[in-house]
Short mmCIF file of C-alpha atoms and ligand atoms in Angstrom, two decimals:
data_model
loop_
_atom_site.label_atom_id
_atom_site.label_comp_id
_atom_site.label_asym_id
_atom_site.label_seq_id
_atom_site.Cartn_x
_atom_site.Cartn_y
_atom_site.Cartn_z
CA MET A 14 -37.07 35.19 8.56
CA SER A 15 -37.62 31.16 8.31
CA ASN A 16 -36.17 28.38 9.05
CA GLN A 17 -36.17 26.93 5.39
CA HIS A 18 -34.52 30.21 3.98
CA HIS A 19 -31.11 30.44 6.79
CA LEU A 20 -30.96 26.54 5.70
CA GLN A 21 -30.95 27.92 2.36
CA GLN A 22 -29.20 30.75 2.30
CA PHE A 23 -26.48 28.79 4.14
CA LYS A 24 -25.84 26.32 1.26
CA ASP A 25 -25.81 29.62 -1.40
CA GLN A 26 -22.74 30.41 0.71
CA LEU A 27 -21.47 27.35 0.88
CA THR A 28 -21.67 26.91 -3.67
CA ALA A 29 -20.32 30.62 -4.08
CA SER A 30 -17.50 29.93 -1.29
CA ILE A 31 -16.39 27.00 -3.34
CA SER A 32 -17.37 28.11 -7.24
CA SER A 33 -15.32 30.98 -6.03
CA ASN A 34 -11.99 29.26 -4.34
CA VAL A 35 -12.33 30.82 -1.35
CA PHE A 36 -14.28 27.48 0.70
CA VAL A 37 -11.39 26.73 3.12
CA LYS A 38 -13.69 24.36 5.45
CA ILE A 39 -16.89 23.05 6.95
CA SER A 40 -17.18 22.14 10.31
CA LEU A 41 -20.04 20.30 11.82
CA GLY A 42 -20.54 20.26 15.12
CA ASN A 43 -23.27 18.92 18.19
CA TYR A 44 -24.74 16.05 16.60
CA GLN A 45 -27.95 14.58 18.10
CA GLY A 46 -28.56 12.51 14.95
CA ASN A 47 -28.33 8.35 16.31
CA GLU A 48 -25.02 7.20 14.91
CA LYS A 49 -23.25 5.77 18.23
CA GLU A 50 -20.04 7.58 19.63
CA LEU A 51 -20.19 10.40 16.27
CA LYS A 52 -19.12 13.62 16.98
CA GLN A 53 -18.27 16.06 14.15
CA ILE A 54 -18.16 15.59 10.44
CA HIS A 55 -14.99 18.10 8.89
CA ILE A 56 -15.31 18.55 5.25
CA ARG A 57 -12.15 19.72 2.90
CA ARG A 58 -12.04 19.87 -1.05
CA VAL A 59 -9.24 17.74 -2.52
CA LYS A 60 -8.25 16.91 -5.75
CA ILE A 61 -8.77 12.81 -6.36
CA LYS A 62 -7.66 11.50 -9.76
CA ARG A 63 -7.57 15.42 -10.79
CA THR A 64 -11.37 16.03 -9.82
CA ASP A 65 -12.91 18.51 -7.62
CA MET A 66 -14.19 16.26 -4.08
CA LEU A 67 -15.55 17.32 -1.25
CA SER A 68 -13.97 15.34 1.74
CA PHE A 69 -15.72 14.17 5.32
CA THR A 70 -14.23 13.25 8.04
CA TYR A 71 -15.94 11.52 10.29
CA ARG A 72 -15.28 12.12 13.61
CA TYR A 73 -15.74 9.51 16.20
CA LYS A 74 -14.66 8.74 19.71
CA THR A 75 -12.14 6.65 19.11
CA ARG A 76 -11.80 6.53 15.10
CA ASP A 77 -11.79 8.71 11.89
CA ILE A 78 -13.55 7.57 8.75
CA ILE A 79 -12.63 9.83 5.64
CA LYS A 80 -14.91 9.67 2.78
CA ASN A 81 -15.16 11.57 -0.72
CA PHE A 82 -17.83 12.78 -2.26
CA PRO A 83 -18.94 14.95 -5.37
CA VAL A 84 -18.43 18.99 -5.25
CA SER A 85 -23.18 18.22 -5.60
CA GLU A 86 -23.22 15.22 -3.94
CA GLY A 87 -20.94 16.54 -0.77
CA ILE A 88 -23.34 20.04 -1.05
CA THR A 89 -26.72 18.38 -0.95
CA LEU A 90 -25.92 15.88 1.40
CA ILE A 91 -24.28 19.10 3.87
CA SER A 92 -27.63 20.51 3.12
CA HIS A 93 -29.58 17.28 5.00
CA PHE A 94 -27.45 17.11 7.64
CA ILE A 95 -27.35 20.64 8.74
CA SER A 96 -30.49 20.53 8.38
CA ASN A 97 -31.14 17.60 10.34
CA ASP A 98 -28.99 15.85 12.84
CA PHE A 99 -25.50 18.48 13.30
CA LYS A 100 -27.01 21.42 15.12
CA ILE A 101 -24.49 23.51 14.57
CA ALA A 102 -22.76 24.26 11.39
CA THR A 103 -19.66 27.09 10.77
CA LEU A 104 -18.14 27.67 7.02
CA PHE A 105 -14.98 29.21 6.96
CA THR A 106 -14.09 30.46 3.48
CA ALA A 107 -10.95 33.26 2.84
CA GLU A 108 -13.27 36.27 3.68
CA LYS A 109 -15.22 35.50 7.15
CA GLU A 110 -17.20 32.38 8.84
CA VAL A 111 -20.59 31.80 8.79
CA ILE A 112 -22.57 30.11 11.35
CA LEU A 113 -25.65 28.44 11.12
CA GLU A 114 -27.25 27.27 14.62
CA HIS A 115 -30.33 25.32 15.60
CA GLY A 116 -31.24 27.76 19.34
CA ASN A 117 -34.12 26.45 21.27
CA LYS A 118 -37.41 26.84 20.16
CA GLN A 119 -36.65 24.72 17.16
CA GLN A 120 -35.71 28.68 16.01
CA ILE A 121 -32.78 28.77 13.23
CA SER A 122 -29.78 30.87 13.20
CA ILE A 123 -27.02 32.78 10.60
CA ARG A 124 -24.60 34.97 11.64
CA GLU A 125 -21.34 36.21 10.18
CA GLN A 126 -17.95 37.04 11.51
CA THR A 127 -15.04 38.34 10.05
CA SER A 128 -12.24 34.98 10.30
CA GLY A 129 -9.95 35.08 13.03
CA LYS A 130 -7.08 34.70 11.26
CA ALA A 131 -6.56 35.11 7.71
CA VAL A 132 -6.85 31.70 6.50
CA LYS A 133 -5.87 30.28 2.95
CA PRO A 134 -7.86 28.31 0.46
CA ASP A 135 -5.81 25.73 -0.19
CA LEU A 136 -6.11 25.77 -3.92
CA THR A 137 -4.16 23.09 -4.44
CA HIS A 138 -6.03 21.35 -2.61
CA ASN A 139 -4.13 17.92 -1.49
CA LYS A 140 -1.64 17.87 -3.36
CA GLU A 141 0.34 14.57 -4.67
CA LYS A 142 1.91 12.90 -1.76
CA LYS A 143 5.11 13.95 -1.74
CA ARG A 144 7.03 10.92 -2.79
CA LEU A 145 11.07 10.34 -2.18
CA ILE A 146 11.43 9.67 -6.14
CA GLN A 147 9.41 13.09 -8.24
CA PRO A 148 8.12 11.78 -11.22
CA ILE A 149 8.93 14.60 -12.82
CA GLY A 150 12.37 15.02 -14.71
CA LYS A 151 12.67 11.24 -15.11
CA PRO A 152 13.11 10.38 -19.08
CA TYR A 153 13.02 6.62 -17.39
CA LEU A 154 9.69 6.73 -16.25
CA VAL A 155 8.97 8.03 -20.08
CA GLN A 156 10.40 5.77 -22.12
CA LEU A 157 8.74 2.96 -19.27
CA LYS A 158 5.30 4.62 -20.29
CA LEU A 159 3.99 5.68 -16.18
CA THR A 160 4.64 9.31 -16.93
CA ASP A 161 4.36 11.76 -20.53
CA SER A 162 6.85 13.98 -20.52
CA GLU A 163 5.73 16.31 -18.22
CA GLY A 164 5.92 14.27 -15.69
CA ASN A 165 1.94 13.12 -15.56
CA VAL A 166 1.64 9.59 -13.63
CA PHE A 167 -1.02 7.97 -16.79
CA LYS A 168 -4.18 6.92 -15.82
CA ASN A 169 -4.22 3.85 -16.29
CA ALA A 170 -0.61 3.53 -14.37
CA GLN A 171 -1.15 5.69 -11.45
CA ASP A 172 -1.94 2.59 -9.44
CA LYS A 173 1.49 0.75 -10.49
CA TYR A 174 2.83 4.26 -9.48
CA LYS A 175 1.56 3.90 -6.43
CA GLN A 176 3.05 0.50 -5.62
CA ILE A 177 5.79 0.96 -6.78
CA ASN A 178 6.49 4.09 -5.05
CA GLN A 179 4.99 2.20 -1.81
CA TYR A 180 7.68 -0.59 -2.29
CA ILE A 181 10.38 1.66 -1.97
CA GLU A 182 8.99 4.46 1.13
CA ILE A 183 9.12 0.75 2.79
CA LEU A 184 12.11 -0.19 1.56
CA ASN A 185 13.69 2.73 2.40
CA SER A 186 12.78 3.03 5.86
CA LEU A 187 14.30 -1.05 6.48
CA VAL A 188 17.24 -0.21 4.07
CA LYS A 189 18.36 2.94 7.48
CA GLU A 190 18.10 0.73 9.77
CA LEU A 191 21.08 -1.86 8.66
CA PRO A 192 25.03 0.15 8.53
CA ALA A 193 24.92 2.75 6.18
CA GLY A 194 26.63 1.58 2.85
CA SER A 195 25.85 -1.78 3.97
CA VAL A 196 23.53 -2.97 0.80
CA LYS A 197 26.62 -3.05 -2.39
CA GLN A 198 24.32 -5.26 -4.56
CA VAL A 199 20.40 -5.37 -4.87
CA VAL A 200 18.53 -8.28 -7.52
CA ASP A 201 15.19 -7.81 -8.48
CA MET A 202 13.75 -11.37 -9.81
CA GLY A 203 11.01 -11.61 -11.73
CA SER A 204 11.34 -7.88 -13.02
CA GLY A 205 8.64 -7.53 -15.44
CA LYS A 206 8.82 -3.79 -17.31
CA GLY A 207 11.28 -3.18 -14.45
CA TYR A 208 9.26 -0.43 -12.97
CA LEU A 209 9.70 -0.97 -9.13
CA THR A 210 14.27 -1.71 -10.25
CA PHE A 211 14.41 1.49 -12.52
CA LEU A 212 12.87 3.27 -9.64
CA LEU A 213 14.97 1.09 -6.83
CA TYR A 214 18.02 2.56 -8.71
CA ASP A 215 17.03 5.62 -9.23
CA TYR A 216 16.26 5.71 -5.40
CA PHE A 217 19.65 4.19 -4.61
CA GLN A 218 22.03 6.63 -6.68
CA GLN A 219 19.61 10.12 -5.92
CA VAL A 220 18.41 9.84 -2.26
CA LEU A 221 21.27 7.67 -0.97
CA ASN A 222 23.65 8.91 -3.33
CA GLU A 223 24.97 6.07 -3.04
CA LYS A 224 26.27 3.39 -5.99
CA VAL A 225 24.73 0.55 -5.60
CA LYS A 226 24.16 -2.25 -8.33
CA VAL A 227 20.84 -3.40 -9.06
CA THR A 228 19.91 -6.17 -12.17
CA GLY A 229 16.85 -7.01 -12.99
CA VAL A 230 16.03 -10.42 -13.33
CA GLU A 231 13.84 -11.76 -16.27
CA TYR A 232 12.77 -15.02 -18.64
CA ARG A 233 11.02 -13.06 -20.68
CA GLU A 234 13.76 -11.70 -23.85
CA ASP A 235 11.68 -8.76 -24.76
CA MET A 236 11.26 -7.39 -22.09
CA VAL A 237 15.10 -7.69 -20.85
CA GLN A 238 16.28 -5.76 -24.22
CA LEU A 239 13.62 -2.97 -23.60
CA CYS A 240 15.25 -2.75 -19.72
CA ASN A 241 18.96 -2.70 -21.17
CA THR A 242 17.89 -0.12 -23.67
CA ILE A 243 16.37 2.43 -21.39
CA ALA A 244 19.18 2.01 -18.89
CA LYS A 245 22.01 2.44 -21.45
CA GLN A 246 19.79 5.75 -22.84
CA SER A 247 19.47 6.79 -19.61
CA GLY A 248 22.69 6.38 -18.00
CA PHE A 249 22.16 4.15 -15.33
CA GLU A 250 25.79 2.01 -15.97
CA GLN A 251 25.19 -0.02 -12.64
CA LEU A 252 21.76 -0.93 -13.57
CA ASP A 253 21.12 -4.28 -15.87
CA PHE A 254 18.98 -7.39 -16.41
CA VAL A 255 19.44 -10.52 -17.38
CA GLN A 256 17.30 -12.87 -19.77
CA GLY A 257 17.16 -15.98 -17.38
CA THR A 258 15.51 -18.25 -14.77
CA ILE A 259 15.35 -17.36 -10.95
CA GLU A 260 16.74 -20.58 -9.99
CA ASP A 261 19.41 -20.39 -12.56
CA TYR A 262 20.68 -16.84 -11.67
CA ASP A 263 23.83 -16.67 -9.39
CA VAL A 264 23.25 -14.48 -6.25
CA ALA A 265 26.47 -14.51 -4.81
CA GLY A 266 27.04 -11.69 -3.13
CA ILE A 267 23.82 -10.13 -2.81
CA ASP A 268 22.60 -7.94 0.10
CA LEU A 269 19.10 -7.02 -1.03
CA LEU A 270 16.27 -9.26 -2.69
CA ILE A 271 12.82 -8.15 -4.00
CA ALA A 272 10.52 -10.09 -5.42
CA LEU A 273 7.36 -7.81 -6.37
CA HIS A 274 4.24 -10.52 -7.72
CA ALA A 275 6.77 -13.20 -9.09
CA CYS A 276 4.46 -15.47 -9.60
CA ASP A 277 3.30 -19.20 -7.60
CA THR A 278 6.37 -20.60 -6.88
CA ALA A 279 8.86 -17.72 -7.75
CA THR A 280 8.07 -16.05 -4.96
CA ASP A 281 9.62 -19.41 -3.53
CA ASP A 282 12.63 -19.60 -5.41
CA ALA A 283 13.31 -15.86 -5.43
CA ILE A 284 13.14 -16.45 -0.85
CA PHE A 285 15.29 -19.67 -0.99
CA LYS A 286 17.87 -17.66 -3.55
CA GLY A 287 18.22 -14.67 -0.39
CA ILE A 288 18.77 -17.54 1.95
CA LYS A 289 21.39 -18.68 -0.07
CA ALA A 290 23.17 -15.45 -0.56
CA ASN A 291 22.68 -14.91 3.07
CA ALA A 292 21.13 -11.49 2.01
CA LYS A 293 20.52 -8.82 4.67
CA LEU A 294 17.12 -8.59 3.52
CA ILE A 295 14.77 -10.15 1.45
CA VAL A 296 11.59 -8.13 0.10
CA VAL A 297 9.14 -10.09 -1.61
CA ALA A 298 5.17 -8.96 -2.47
CA PRO A 299 4.06 -12.63 -3.35
CA CYS A 300 1.38 -13.80 -6.15
CA CYS A 301 -0.67 -16.56 -6.74
CA HIS A 302 -0.64 -19.10 -4.53
CA LYS A 303 -1.55 -21.78 -5.89
CA GLN A 304 1.00 -24.67 -5.30
CA ILE A 305 -0.50 -24.46 -1.87
CA ARG A 306 -3.56 -24.24 -2.76
CA ARG A 307 -3.94 -26.81 -4.74
CA GLU A 308 -2.13 -29.36 -2.28
CA MET A 309 -4.95 -27.63 0.22
CA GLU A 310 -8.02 -28.86 -2.86
CA LYS A 311 -7.19 -31.99 -3.72
CA SER A 312 -6.60 -33.57 0.09
CA LYS A 313 -9.69 -31.96 1.57
CA VAL A 314 -9.16 -31.84 5.05
CA LYS A 315 -11.97 -33.15 6.72
CA ASN A 316 -11.70 -31.44 10.38
CA GLU A 317 -12.44 -28.15 12.10
CA ILE A 318 -11.40 -25.50 9.60
CA SER A 319 -12.82 -27.59 6.92
CA VAL A 320 -15.84 -24.96 6.24
CA LEU A 321 -13.15 -22.32 6.10
CA THR A 322 -11.56 -24.82 2.46
CA LYS A 323 -14.57 -25.03 1.37
CA TYR A 324 -15.76 -21.54 -0.71
CA GLY A 325 -13.36 -20.90 -3.50
CA ILE A 326 -12.79 -17.56 -1.82
CA PHE A 327 -11.56 -18.91 1.05
CA LEU A 328 -9.82 -21.76 0.07
CA GLU A 329 -8.03 -19.08 -1.58
CA ARG A 330 -7.30 -16.49 0.87
CA GLN A 331 -6.34 -19.29 3.06
CA ALA A 332 -3.45 -20.91 1.26
CA GLU A 333 -2.15 -17.53 0.40
CA MET A 334 -2.48 -16.92 4.34
CA VAL A 335 -1.16 -20.04 4.83
CA THR A 336 1.92 -20.25 2.16
CA ASP A 337 3.10 -16.23 2.89
CA ALA A 338 3.06 -18.27 6.81
CA ILE A 339 5.18 -20.75 6.25
CA ARG A 340 7.51 -18.88 4.70
CA ALA A 341 7.74 -16.99 6.75
CA LEU A 342 8.76 -18.99 9.13
CA ILE A 343 10.88 -20.67 7.02
CA LEU A 344 12.88 -17.49 7.27
CA GLU A 345 13.13 -17.59 11.10
CA TYR A 346 14.34 -20.70 11.13
CA PHE A 347 17.60 -19.09 8.37
CA GLY A 348 17.88 -16.38 11.16
CA TYR A 349 15.27 -13.79 9.55
CA LYS A 350 13.49 -11.19 11.58
CA THR A 351 10.13 -11.21 9.50
CA LYS A 352 7.19 -8.91 8.79
CA VAL A 353 4.59 -9.94 6.99
CA PHE A 354 1.84 -6.89 6.71
CA GLU A 355 0.00 -5.26 3.77
CA PHE A 356 2.24 -2.62 2.34
CA ILE A 357 -0.84 -0.56 0.13
CA SER A 358 -4.21 -0.36 0.48
CA ASP A 359 -5.62 -3.42 -2.07
CA ALA A 360 -7.65 -0.47 -3.62
CA HIS A 361 -4.74 -0.55 -5.93
CA THR A 362 -3.94 -4.07 -6.31
CA PRO A 363 -5.12 -7.36 -4.15
CA LYS A 364 -1.82 -8.99 -4.27
CA ASN A 365 -0.70 -6.10 -1.18
CA VAL A 366 0.86 -8.37 1.31
CA LEU A 367 4.68 -7.91 2.06
CA VAL A 368 6.39 -10.26 3.22
CA VAL A 369 10.07 -9.20 4.90
CA GLY A 370 13.14 -10.59 6.11
CA VAL A 371 16.25 -9.33 7.98
CA LYS A 372 18.65 -11.12 8.44
CA SER A 373 19.46 -10.67 13.00
CA ALA A 374 22.60 -9.05 13.10
CA LYS A 375 22.95 -10.76 16.63
CA SER A 376 23.02 -14.76 17.72
CA GLU A 377 20.22 -15.04 19.70
CA SER A 378 20.28 -15.60 23.86
CA TYR A 379 18.04 -18.52 23.53
CA ASN A 380 19.40 -21.88 22.27
CA ILE A 381 18.77 -21.42 18.01
CA GLU A 382 18.21 -25.16 17.90
CA THR A 383 15.63 -24.98 20.59
CA LYS A 384 13.83 -22.39 18.44
CA LYS A 385 14.61 -24.51 15.10
CA LEU A 386 13.28 -27.24 15.96
CA GLU A 387 9.83 -25.09 17.69
CA ILE A 388 9.80 -23.15 13.90
CA LEU A 389 10.05 -27.55 11.85
CA GLN A 390 6.83 -28.70 14.53
CA LYS A 391 5.20 -25.68 13.07
CA ILE A 392 5.21 -26.17 9.86
CA SER A 393 4.84 -29.63 10.06
CA GLU A 394 1.27 -28.83 12.26
CA THR A 395 0.07 -26.47 9.78
CA LYS A 396 0.73 -28.52 6.68
CA ALA A 397 -0.86 -31.40 8.22
CA TYR A 398 -4.00 -29.11 9.95
CA PHE A 399 -4.52 -28.33 6.09
CA GLY A 400 -4.12 -31.22 4.46
CA ILE A 401 -0.53 -30.21 2.57
CA SER A 402 1.89 -32.10 1.73
CA TYR A 403 5.07 -30.14 0.87
CA HIS A 404 5.85 -26.68 0.43
CA HIS A 405 7.84 -25.66 -2.15
CA LEU A 406 10.25 -23.63 -0.40
CA GLU A 407 10.30 -26.15 2.48
CA ARG A 408 11.29 -28.61 -0.54
CA LEU A 409 13.95 -26.22 -2.21
CA LEU A 410 15.82 -25.74 0.89
CA GLY A 411 15.40 -29.41 1.65
CA LEU A 412 13.45 -29.19 4.79
CA ASP A 413 11.19 -31.25 4.37
CA GLN A 414 13.49 -34.25 4.83
CA LEU A 415 14.22 -32.28 8.77
CA VAL A 416 10.81 -33.68 10.64
C1 SAM B 513 3.39 -10.51 -12.84
S1 SAM B 513 5.01 -10.15 -13.31
C2 SAM B 513 5.44 -8.73 -12.21
C3 SAM B 513 6.54 -7.76 -12.94
C4 SAM B 513 7.36 -6.59 -11.75
N1 SAM B 513 8.17 -7.69 -10.77
C5 SAM B 513 6.04 -5.45 -10.93
O1 SAM B 513 6.05 -5.93 -10.41
O2 SAM B 513 6.42 -4.87 -12.83
C6 SAM B 513 6.00 -10.68 -12.96
C7 SAM B 513 7.33 -11.32 -13.98
O3 SAM B 513 8.42 -12.36 -13.69
C8 SAM B 513 8.10 -13.40 -14.05
N2 SAM B 513 8.76 -14.58 -14.00
C9 SAM B 513 7.79 -15.13 -12.68
N3 SAM B 513 8.73 -16.57 -12.52
C10 SAM B 513 9.74 -16.39 -13.23
C11 SAM B 513 11.05 -17.07 -13.37
N4 SAM B 513 11.25 -18.27 -12.89
N5 SAM B 513 12.57 -16.69 -13.78
C12 SAM B 513 12.00 -15.86 -14.19
N6 SAM B 513 11.23 -14.37 -14.92
C13 SAM B 513 9.81 -14.50 -13.96
C14 SAM B 513 7.36 -13.09 -15.06
O4 SAM B 513 8.27 -13.20 -16.86
C15 SAM B 513 6.75 -11.62 -15.05
O5 SAM B 513 7.98 -10.77 -15.75
#
């Protein structure tokens, strides 16, 4: 039989295995194409946002790259690969393995063998990631309009839901590094509709089984009222929402301070409050960085980095980095160990940087005053370099008076 016939036969078996739900995976090997360091591709079936897809894992010498395609597009791509650059392909189904191979003299053969092991196709495809807080049986998530009554996350709430869950996952590992039971009071600055605040409360009660007081601070009265009503109806006695500004909120006794996308300098106000309260943990995901951006726009420094601030988009990114880098330095000045990282893919939110400060328990072995002076020096140099006259957090703490 012709090569063309074997290729078509393989494609038909693949299509049939997918439609009859016995498809397990495909491995493509013996790559002879031009892409440097590509070794193999493994393909499995996944469900993404409730749509069937084929997920291709491209195995390179030192890394993997995953690309997902709608099923029909994926099948066309596999047909292309097996006709050209991959000289061996194995289709694994629940009942058998189908092997297509390019032999010498450009002869293509196809053979079948029964599956070595009884492999069950993953009919649930890629299940929803097991999260610390499962959305099922949580009336508050229904009232917050994140899920329906069966716990299905609404399509338009998926990104927000992922963000807040990821935030909780990170907080979980940070809180676990502290001595058990050391978080008693938590505040969420600029809590908005309270999504994260509720989830955090649930996390302390259900996952850690700890009675922790959680407060959301928000200046929008309507949101505060709504959140307090839902908290009451849920029987969450230690969760409340306070109408007012971050600046005016009394943070005495706070152990953990969080802020998710508190606008512009509201993030600075939140960090300031955390430092003043000597909070054990400060975890903020900043929002817009207008204050520093305006400073940089105003001064338009002419030095070797001018090109980095010439274009609006670069200016915005520089402003973001400078703002958060100085925030991290200031936290270090006040004895916090800091980390800055992306807490979630930018596919879910472009504001995906997390600034974490963990209050150091032990005093450093080297001279703390020297370290503080070095930090002030670094802040001062950074400001001068970017033509910034002041950073809001620095001013709140009076650090600009020290240099
Ligand atoms: C972008 S929203 C984020 C809300 C919530 N943290 C979330 O991620 O879903 C920012 C919220 O912070 C509130 N906010 C901003 N500045 C504030 C301030 N200085 N004091 C109190 N609330 C503030 C706004 O009213 C808004 O609801």
